[in-house]
């Protein structure tokens, strides 16, 4: 076992995410999209915890195991965020639950691919241990399916940005601040994730994305409890 600053940040991220999850539980059914925000916080909590364990162990087999656990949340979070945004900007018509369920095929398939990577090596062609300032870190080679996951995730984010941009134009100025805050919450983890994807060596091959997602959760929670935008949006329409 080892301990470094990044593990401390991931542990703090886990504690904050769990706290927001607990707070959100009581309001998940009373606000628009609240259930999906609650599930988002559960996924962020799991990713932060698994990421902390992945960084703390030194054996490659254990690092791979915890990385696979991270892939419960990695492909799931953009889908949950997308459905949350759809629920948030809904205009009069009921949500199509059947279509929403279809989106969950993506994270299910990606998790299976991660769990079976030792057979096909399409996600991580090679995994090696490297010595960094923080201790022993796993360097994951990026295969074809890894970049498919990245591109798909970024496309989902682009759709979210488009929907929120349209909502920002249509809503009364009173509620635009809340929508812009949600836009910031959407873009923050993607900006941090791109640093890991394209410049991993600069940050010793550690992925700070779950920490950024925790900040995203805090921004959304702030909007819910400070501005109550999920409650006020139907009134704005």
mmCIF file of C-alpha atoms in Angstrom:
data_model
loop_
_atom_site.group_PDB
_atom_site.id
_atom_site.type_symbol
_atom_site.label_atom_id
_atom_site.label_comp_id
_atom_site.label_asym_id
_atom_site.label_seq_id
_atom_site.Cartn_x
_atom_site.Cartn_y
_atom_site.Cartn_z
ATOM 1 C CA UNK A 1 0.000 0.000 0.000
ATOM 2 C CA UNK A 2 1.119 3.552 -0.648
ATOM 3 C CA UNK A 3 -0.181 7.027 0.093
ATOM 4 C CA UNK A 4 0.253 10.302 -1.782
ATOM 5 C CA UNK A 5 -1.434 13.647 -2.423
ATOM 6 C CA UNK A 6 -3.563 12.284 -5.260
ATOM 7 C CA UNK A 7 -4.978 9.533 -3.035
ATOM 8 C CA UNK A 8 -5.789 12.197 -0.437
ATOM 9 C CA UNK A 9 -7.659 14.237 -3.059
ATOM 10 C CA UNK A 10 -9.578 11.191 -4.270
ATOM 11 C CA UNK A 11 -10.487 10.288 -0.696
ATOM 12 C CA UNK A 12 -11.693 13.835 -0.085
ATOM 13 C CA UNK A 13 -13.612 13.632 -3.362
ATOM 14 C CA UNK A 14 -15.270 10.431 -2.150
ATOM 15 C CA UNK A 15 -16.276 11.962 1.195
ATOM 16 C CA UNK A 16 -17.734 15.082 -0.464
ATOM 17 C CA UNK A 17 -19.572 13.018 -3.087
ATOM 18 C CA UNK A 18 -21.123 10.778 -0.434
ATOM 19 C CA UNK A 19 -22.216 13.853 1.527
ATOM 20 C CA UNK A 20 -23.886 15.371 -1.552
ATOM 21 C CA UNK A 21 -25.454 11.985 -2.336
ATOM 22 C CA UNK A 22 -26.996 11.793 1.119
ATOM 23 C CA UNK A 23 -28.306 15.360 0.887
ATOM 24 C CA UNK A 24 -29.736 14.728 -2.578
ATOM 25 C CA UNK A 25 -31.527 11.539 -1.520
ATOM 26 C CA UNK A 26 -34.292 13.429 0.290
ATOM 27 C CA UNK A 27 -35.005 15.635 -2.755
ATOM 28 C CA UNK A 28 -34.497 13.204 -5.603
ATOM 29 C CA UNK A 29 -38.251 12.804 -6.255
ATOM 30 C CA UNK A 30 -39.292 16.399 -5.622
ATOM 31 C CA UNK A 31 -37.106 18.130 -8.206
ATOM 32 C CA UNK A 32 -36.940 17.720 -11.977
ATOM 33 C CA UNK A 33 -34.176 15.289 -12.859
ATOM 34 C CA UNK A 34 -33.345 14.772 -9.195
ATOM 35 C CA UNK A 35 -33.220 10.969 -9.394
ATOM 36 C CA UNK A 36 -30.610 11.085 -12.145
ATOM 37 C CA UNK A 37 -28.551 13.630 -10.244
ATOM 38 C CA UNK A 38 -28.659 11.288 -7.245
ATOM 39 C CA UNK A 39 -27.419 8.403 -9.432
ATOM 40 C CA UNK A 40 -24.696 10.680 -10.811
ATOM 41 C CA UNK A 41 -23.426 11.325 -7.295
ATOM 42 C CA UNK A 42 -23.453 7.583 -6.515
ATOM 43 C CA UNK A 43 -21.365 6.957 -9.652
ATOM 44 C CA UNK A 44 -18.938 9.765 -8.765
ATOM 45 C CA UNK A 45 -18.557 8.364 -5.250
ATOM 46 C CA UNK A 46 -17.765 4.895 -6.603
ATOM 47 C CA UNK A 47 -15.250 6.234 -9.139
ATOM 48 C CA UNK A 48 -13.469 8.313 -6.492
ATOM 49 C CA UNK A 49 -13.265 5.392 -4.063
ATOM 50 C CA UNK A 50 -12.121 2.877 -6.678
ATOM 51 C CA UNK A 51 -9.604 5.406 -8.026
ATOM 52 C CA UNK A 52 -8.164 5.887 -4.540
ATOM 53 C CA UNK A 53 -7.766 2.121 -4.113
ATOM 54 C CA UNK A 54 -6.214 1.816 -7.584
ATOM 55 C CA UNK A 55 -3.606 4.400 -6.662
ATOM 56 C CA UNK A 56 -2.907 2.946 -3.212
ATOM 57 C CA UNK A 57 -2.095 -0.627 -4.302
ATOM 58 C CA UNK A 58 1.229 -1.508 -5.905
ATOM 59 C CA UNK A 59 0.540 -4.870 -7.573
ATOM 60 C CA UNK A 60 -0.479 -4.630 -11.202
ATOM 61 C CA UNK A 61 -3.263 -7.224 -10.816
ATOM 62 C CA UNK A 62 -4.928 -5.141 -8.085
ATOM 63 C CA UNK A 63 -4.520 -1.930 -10.065
ATOM 64 C CA UNK A 64 -6.261 -3.544 -13.039
ATOM 65 C CA UNK A 65 -9.069 -4.816 -10.789
ATOM 66 C CA UNK A 66 -9.784 -1.350 -9.377
ATOM 67 C CA UNK A 67 -9.528 0.206 -12.847
ATOM 68 C CA UNK A 68 -12.243 -2.176 -14.021
ATOM 69 C CA UNK A 69 -14.374 -1.097 -11.039
ATOM 70 C CA UNK A 70 -13.847 2.516 -12.160
ATOM 71 C CA UNK A 71 -15.398 1.521 -15.485
ATOM 72 C CA UNK A 72 -18.719 1.002 -13.760
ATOM 73 C CA UNK A 73 -18.857 4.801 -13.499
ATOM 74 C CA UNK A 74 -16.693 6.109 -16.364
ATOM 75 C CA UNK A 75 -19.132 5.349 -19.242
ATOM 76 C CA UNK A 76 -22.201 5.657 -17.000
ATOM 77 C CA UNK A 77 -21.681 9.255 -15.862
ATOM 78 C CA UNK A 78 -22.070 10.964 -19.269
ATOM 79 C CA UNK A 79 -25.272 8.985 -19.891
ATOM 80 C CA UNK A 80 -26.726 9.958 -16.505
ATOM 81 C CA UNK A 81 -25.726 13.576 -17.079
ATOM 82 C CA UNK A 82 -27.341 13.541 -20.523
ATOM 83 C CA UNK A 83 -30.666 12.203 -19.238
ATOM 84 C CA UNK A 84 -30.496 14.630 -16.323
ATOM 85 C CA UNK A 85 -30.157 17.542 -18.777
ATOM 86 C CA UNK A 86 -33.023 16.202 -20.917
ATOM 87 C CA UNK A 87 -35.250 16.044 -17.840
ATOM 88 C CA UNK A 88 -34.110 19.504 -16.788
ATOM 89 C CA UNK A 89 -34.999 21.223 -20.073
ATOM 90 C CA UNK A 90 -38.145 19.194 -20.747
ATOM 91 C CA UNK A 91 -40.881 21.357 -22.226
ATOM 92 C CA UNK A 92 -44.318 20.009 -21.578
ATOM 93 C CA UNK A 93 -44.044 16.481 -22.944
ATOM 94 C CA UNK A 94 -43.457 13.438 -20.803
ATOM 95 C CA UNK A 95 -40.046 11.808 -20.805
ATOM 96 C CA UNK A 96 -39.604 8.715 -22.953
ATOM 97 C CA UNK A 97 -38.382 6.187 -20.401
ATOM 98 C CA UNK A 98 -37.920 3.462 -23.036
ATOM 99 C CA UNK A 99 -35.540 5.626 -25.067
ATOM 100 C CA UNK A 100 -33.673 6.588 -21.919
ATOM 101 C CA UNK A 101 -33.129 2.922 -21.066
ATOM 102 C CA UNK A 102 -31.579 2.415 -24.502
ATOM 103 C CA UNK A 103 -28.751 4.781 -23.555
ATOM 104 C CA UNK A 104 -27.667 2.426 -20.774
ATOM 105 C CA UNK A 105 -26.533 -0.141 -23.336
ATOM 106 C CA UNK A 106 -23.413 1.980 -23.875
ATOM 107 C CA UNK A 107 -22.039 1.806 -20.299
ATOM 108 C CA UNK A 108 -23.047 -1.871 -19.995
ATOM 109 C CA UNK A 109 -21.074 -2.841 -23.123
ATOM 110 C CA UNK A 110 -18.062 -0.732 -22.140
ATOM 111 C CA UNK A 111 -17.919 -2.285 -18.665
ATOM 112 C CA UNK A 112 -17.977 -5.786 -20.169
ATOM 113 C CA UNK A 113 -15.142 -4.774 -22.514
ATOM 114 C CA UNK A 114 -13.101 -3.458 -19.574
ATOM 115 C CA UNK A 115 -13.739 -6.596 -17.516
ATOM 116 C CA UNK A 116 -12.626 -8.846 -20.396
ATOM 117 C CA UNK A 117 -9.696 -6.731 -21.572
ATOM 118 C CA UNK A 118 -7.233 -9.516 -20.648
ATOM 119 C CA UNK A 119 -8.726 -11.543 -23.521
ATOM 120 C CA UNK A 120 -8.755 -8.981 -26.330
ATOM 121 C CA UNK A 121 -6.621 -6.009 -25.145
ATOM 122 C CA UNK A 122 -8.783 -3.613 -27.148
ATOM 123 C CA UNK A 123 -9.207 -1.131 -24.300
ATOM 124 C CA UNK A 124 -5.729 -1.338 -22.764
ATOM 125 C CA UNK A 125 -3.223 -2.965 -25.175
ATOM 126 C CA UNK A 126 -0.561 -2.900 -22.472
ATOM 127 C CA UNK A 127 -0.359 -1.951 -18.801
ATOM 128 C CA UNK A 128 2.981 -1.238 -17.158
ATOM 129 C CA UNK A 129 4.048 -0.013 -13.742
ATOM 130 C CA UNK A 130 6.059 3.208 -13.649
ATOM 131 C CA UNK A 131 7.760 4.968 -10.765
ATOM 132 C CA UNK A 132 6.538 8.515 -10.244
ATOM 133 C CA UNK A 133 6.916 11.178 -7.587
ATOM 134 C CA UNK A 134 3.815 9.814 -5.853
ATOM 135 C CA UNK A 135 4.930 6.187 -5.902
ATOM 136 C CA UNK A 136 4.102 3.284 -8.216
ATOM 137 C CA UNK A 137 1.636 4.256 -10.959
ATOM 138 C CA UNK A 138 0.067 2.135 -13.683
ATOM 139 C CA UNK A 139 0.489 3.390 -17.229
ATOM 140 C CA UNK A 140 -2.454 2.194 -19.317
ATOM 141 C CA UNK A 141 -1.928 1.970 -23.042
ATOM 142 C CA UNK A 142 -4.858 3.385 -24.980
ATOM 143 C CA UNK A 143 -6.408 1.029 -27.503
ATOM 144 C CA UNK A 144 -9.013 1.587 -30.205
ATOM 145 C CA UNK A 145 -11.960 1.035 -27.884
ATOM 146 C CA UNK A 146 -10.535 3.499 -25.371
ATOM 147 C CA UNK A 147 -10.722 6.269 -27.953
ATOM 148 C CA UNK A 148 -14.190 5.118 -29.026
ATOM 149 C CA UNK A 149 -15.281 5.630 -25.415
ATOM 150 C CA UNK A 150 -13.620 9.062 -25.331
ATOM 151 C CA UNK A 151 -15.162 10.215 -28.617
ATOM 152 C CA UNK A 152 -18.626 8.913 -27.653
ATOM 153 C CA UNK A 153 -18.412 10.636 -24.272
ATOM 154 C CA UNK A 154 -17.365 13.938 -25.843
ATOM 155 C CA UNK A 155 -20.226 13.681 -28.359
ATOM 156 C CA UNK A 156 -22.694 13.218 -25.484
ATOM 157 C CA UNK A 157 -21.211 16.302 -23.825
ATOM 158 C CA UNK A 158 -21.571 18.239 -27.083
ATOM 159 C CA UNK A 159 -25.274 17.298 -27.195
ATOM 160 C CA UNK A 160 -25.678 18.464 -23.606
ATOM 161 C CA UNK A 161 -24.010 21.770 -24.396
ATOM 162 C CA UNK A 162 -26.303 22.229 -27.410
ATOM 163 C CA UNK A 163 -29.448 21.542 -25.353
ATOM 164 C CA UNK A 164 -28.341 23.878 -22.588
ATOM 165 C CA UNK A 165 -27.357 26.586 -25.078
ATOM 166 C CA UNK A 166 -30.845 26.437 -26.579
ATOM 167 C CA UNK A 167 -32.406 26.537 -23.121
ATOM 168 C CA UNK A 168 -30.260 29.545 -22.246
ATOM 169 C CA UNK A 169 -31.659 31.404 -25.260
ATOM 170 C CA UNK A 170 -35.283 30.541 -24.533
ATOM 171 C CA UNK A 171 -35.411 31.035 -20.787
ATOM 172 C CA UNK A 172 -36.123 34.229 -18.939
ATOM 173 C CA UNK A 173 -32.983 36.096 -17.824
ATOM 174 C CA UNK A 174 -33.815 35.221 -14.201
ATOM 175 C CA UNK A 175 -32.977 31.566 -14.892
ATOM 176 C CA UNK A 176 -30.046 31.974 -17.299
ATOM 177 C CA UNK A 177 -27.547 32.123 -14.456
ATOM 178 C CA UNK A 178 -28.612 28.652 -13.371
ATOM 179 C CA UNK A 179 -28.319 27.259 -16.901
ATOM 180 C CA UNK A 180 -24.852 28.787 -17.318
ATOM 181 C CA UNK A 181 -23.799 27.245 -14.028
ATOM 182 C CA UNK A 182 -24.947 23.875 -15.345
ATOM 183 C CA UNK A 183 -22.937 24.476 -18.533
ATOM 184 C CA UNK A 184 -19.833 25.105 -16.438
ATOM 185 C CA UNK A 185 -20.562 21.950 -14.450
ATOM 186 C CA UNK A 186 -20.759 20.026 -17.740
ATOM 187 C CA UNK A 187 -17.531 21.335 -19.263
ATOM 188 C CA UNK A 188 -15.280 21.173 -16.191
ATOM 189 C CA UNK A 189 -14.750 17.376 -16.043
ATOM 190 C CA UNK A 190 -14.285 17.144 -19.809
ATOM 191 C CA UNK A 191 -11.547 19.789 -19.745
ATOM 192 C CA UNK A 192 -9.775 17.894 -16.945
ATOM 193 C CA UNK A 193 -10.300 14.520 -18.647
ATOM 194 C CA UNK A 194 -8.742 15.766 -21.899
ATOM 195 C CA UNK A 195 -5.622 16.613 -19.885
ATOM 196 C CA UNK A 196 -5.382 12.959 -18.812
ATOM 197 C CA UNK A 197 -6.226 11.531 -22.255
ATOM 198 C CA UNK A 198 -3.785 13.631 -24.281
ATOM 199 C CA UNK A 199 -1.137 14.683 -21.736
ATOM 200 C CA UNK A 200 -1.097 11.780 -19.266
ATOM 201 C CA UNK A 201 2.672 11.826 -18.860
ATOM 202 C CA UNK A 202 2.562 15.406 -17.561
ATOM 203 C CA UNK A 203 0.375 14.357 -14.604
ATOM 204 C CA UNK A 204 2.153 11.027 -13.948
ATOM 205 C CA UNK A 205 -0.607 8.995 -15.659
ATOM 206 C CA UNK A 206 -3.145 9.659 -12.904
ATOM 207 C CA UNK A 207 -6.724 10.507 -13.846
ATOM 208 C CA UNK A 208 -8.109 13.553 -11.970
ATOM 209 C CA UNK A 209 -11.510 13.333 -13.704
ATOM 210 C CA UNK A 210 -13.450 11.993 -10.668
ATOM 211 C CA UNK A 211 -12.209 14.973 -8.653
ATOM 212 C CA UNK A 212 -13.515 17.304 -11.371
ATOM 213 C CA UNK A 213 -16.835 15.444 -11.397
ATOM 214 C CA UNK A 214 -17.090 15.999 -7.648
ATOM 215 C CA UNK A 215 -16.786 19.738 -8.283
ATOM 216 C CA UNK A 216 -19.480 19.316 -10.938
ATOM 217 C CA UNK A 217 -21.729 17.677 -8.374
ATOM 218 C CA UNK A 218 -21.102 20.530 -5.953
ATOM 219 C CA UNK A 219 -22.005 23.105 -8.618
ATOM 220 C CA UNK A 220 -25.272 21.336 -9.408
ATOM 221 C CA UNK A 221 -26.076 20.855 -5.725
ATOM 222 C CA UNK A 222 -25.386 24.558 -5.151
ATOM 223 C CA UNK A 223 -27.837 25.393 -7.927
ATOM 224 C CA UNK A 224 -30.464 23.067 -6.458
ATOM 225 C CA UNK A 225 -30.220 24.306 -2.898
ATOM 226 C CA UNK A 226 -29.202 27.919 -3.486
ATOM 227 C CA UNK A 227 -31.290 28.783 -6.541
ATOM 228 C CA UNK A 228 -33.655 25.786 -6.555
ATOM 229 C CA UNK A 229 -33.484 25.890 -10.352
ATOM 230 C CA UNK A 230 -34.825 22.361 -10.767
ATOM 231 C CA UNK A 231 -37.979 23.431 -8.930
ATOM 232 C CA UNK A 232 -38.302 26.829 -10.568
ATOM 233 C CA UNK A 233 -37.836 25.866 -14.204
ATOM 234 C CA UNK A 234 -41.391 24.566 -14.762
ATOM 235 C CA UNK A 235 -42.677 27.832 -13.297
ATOM 236 C CA UNK A 236 -40.444 29.766 -15.699
ATOM 237 C CA UNK A 237 -42.107 28.043 -18.635
#
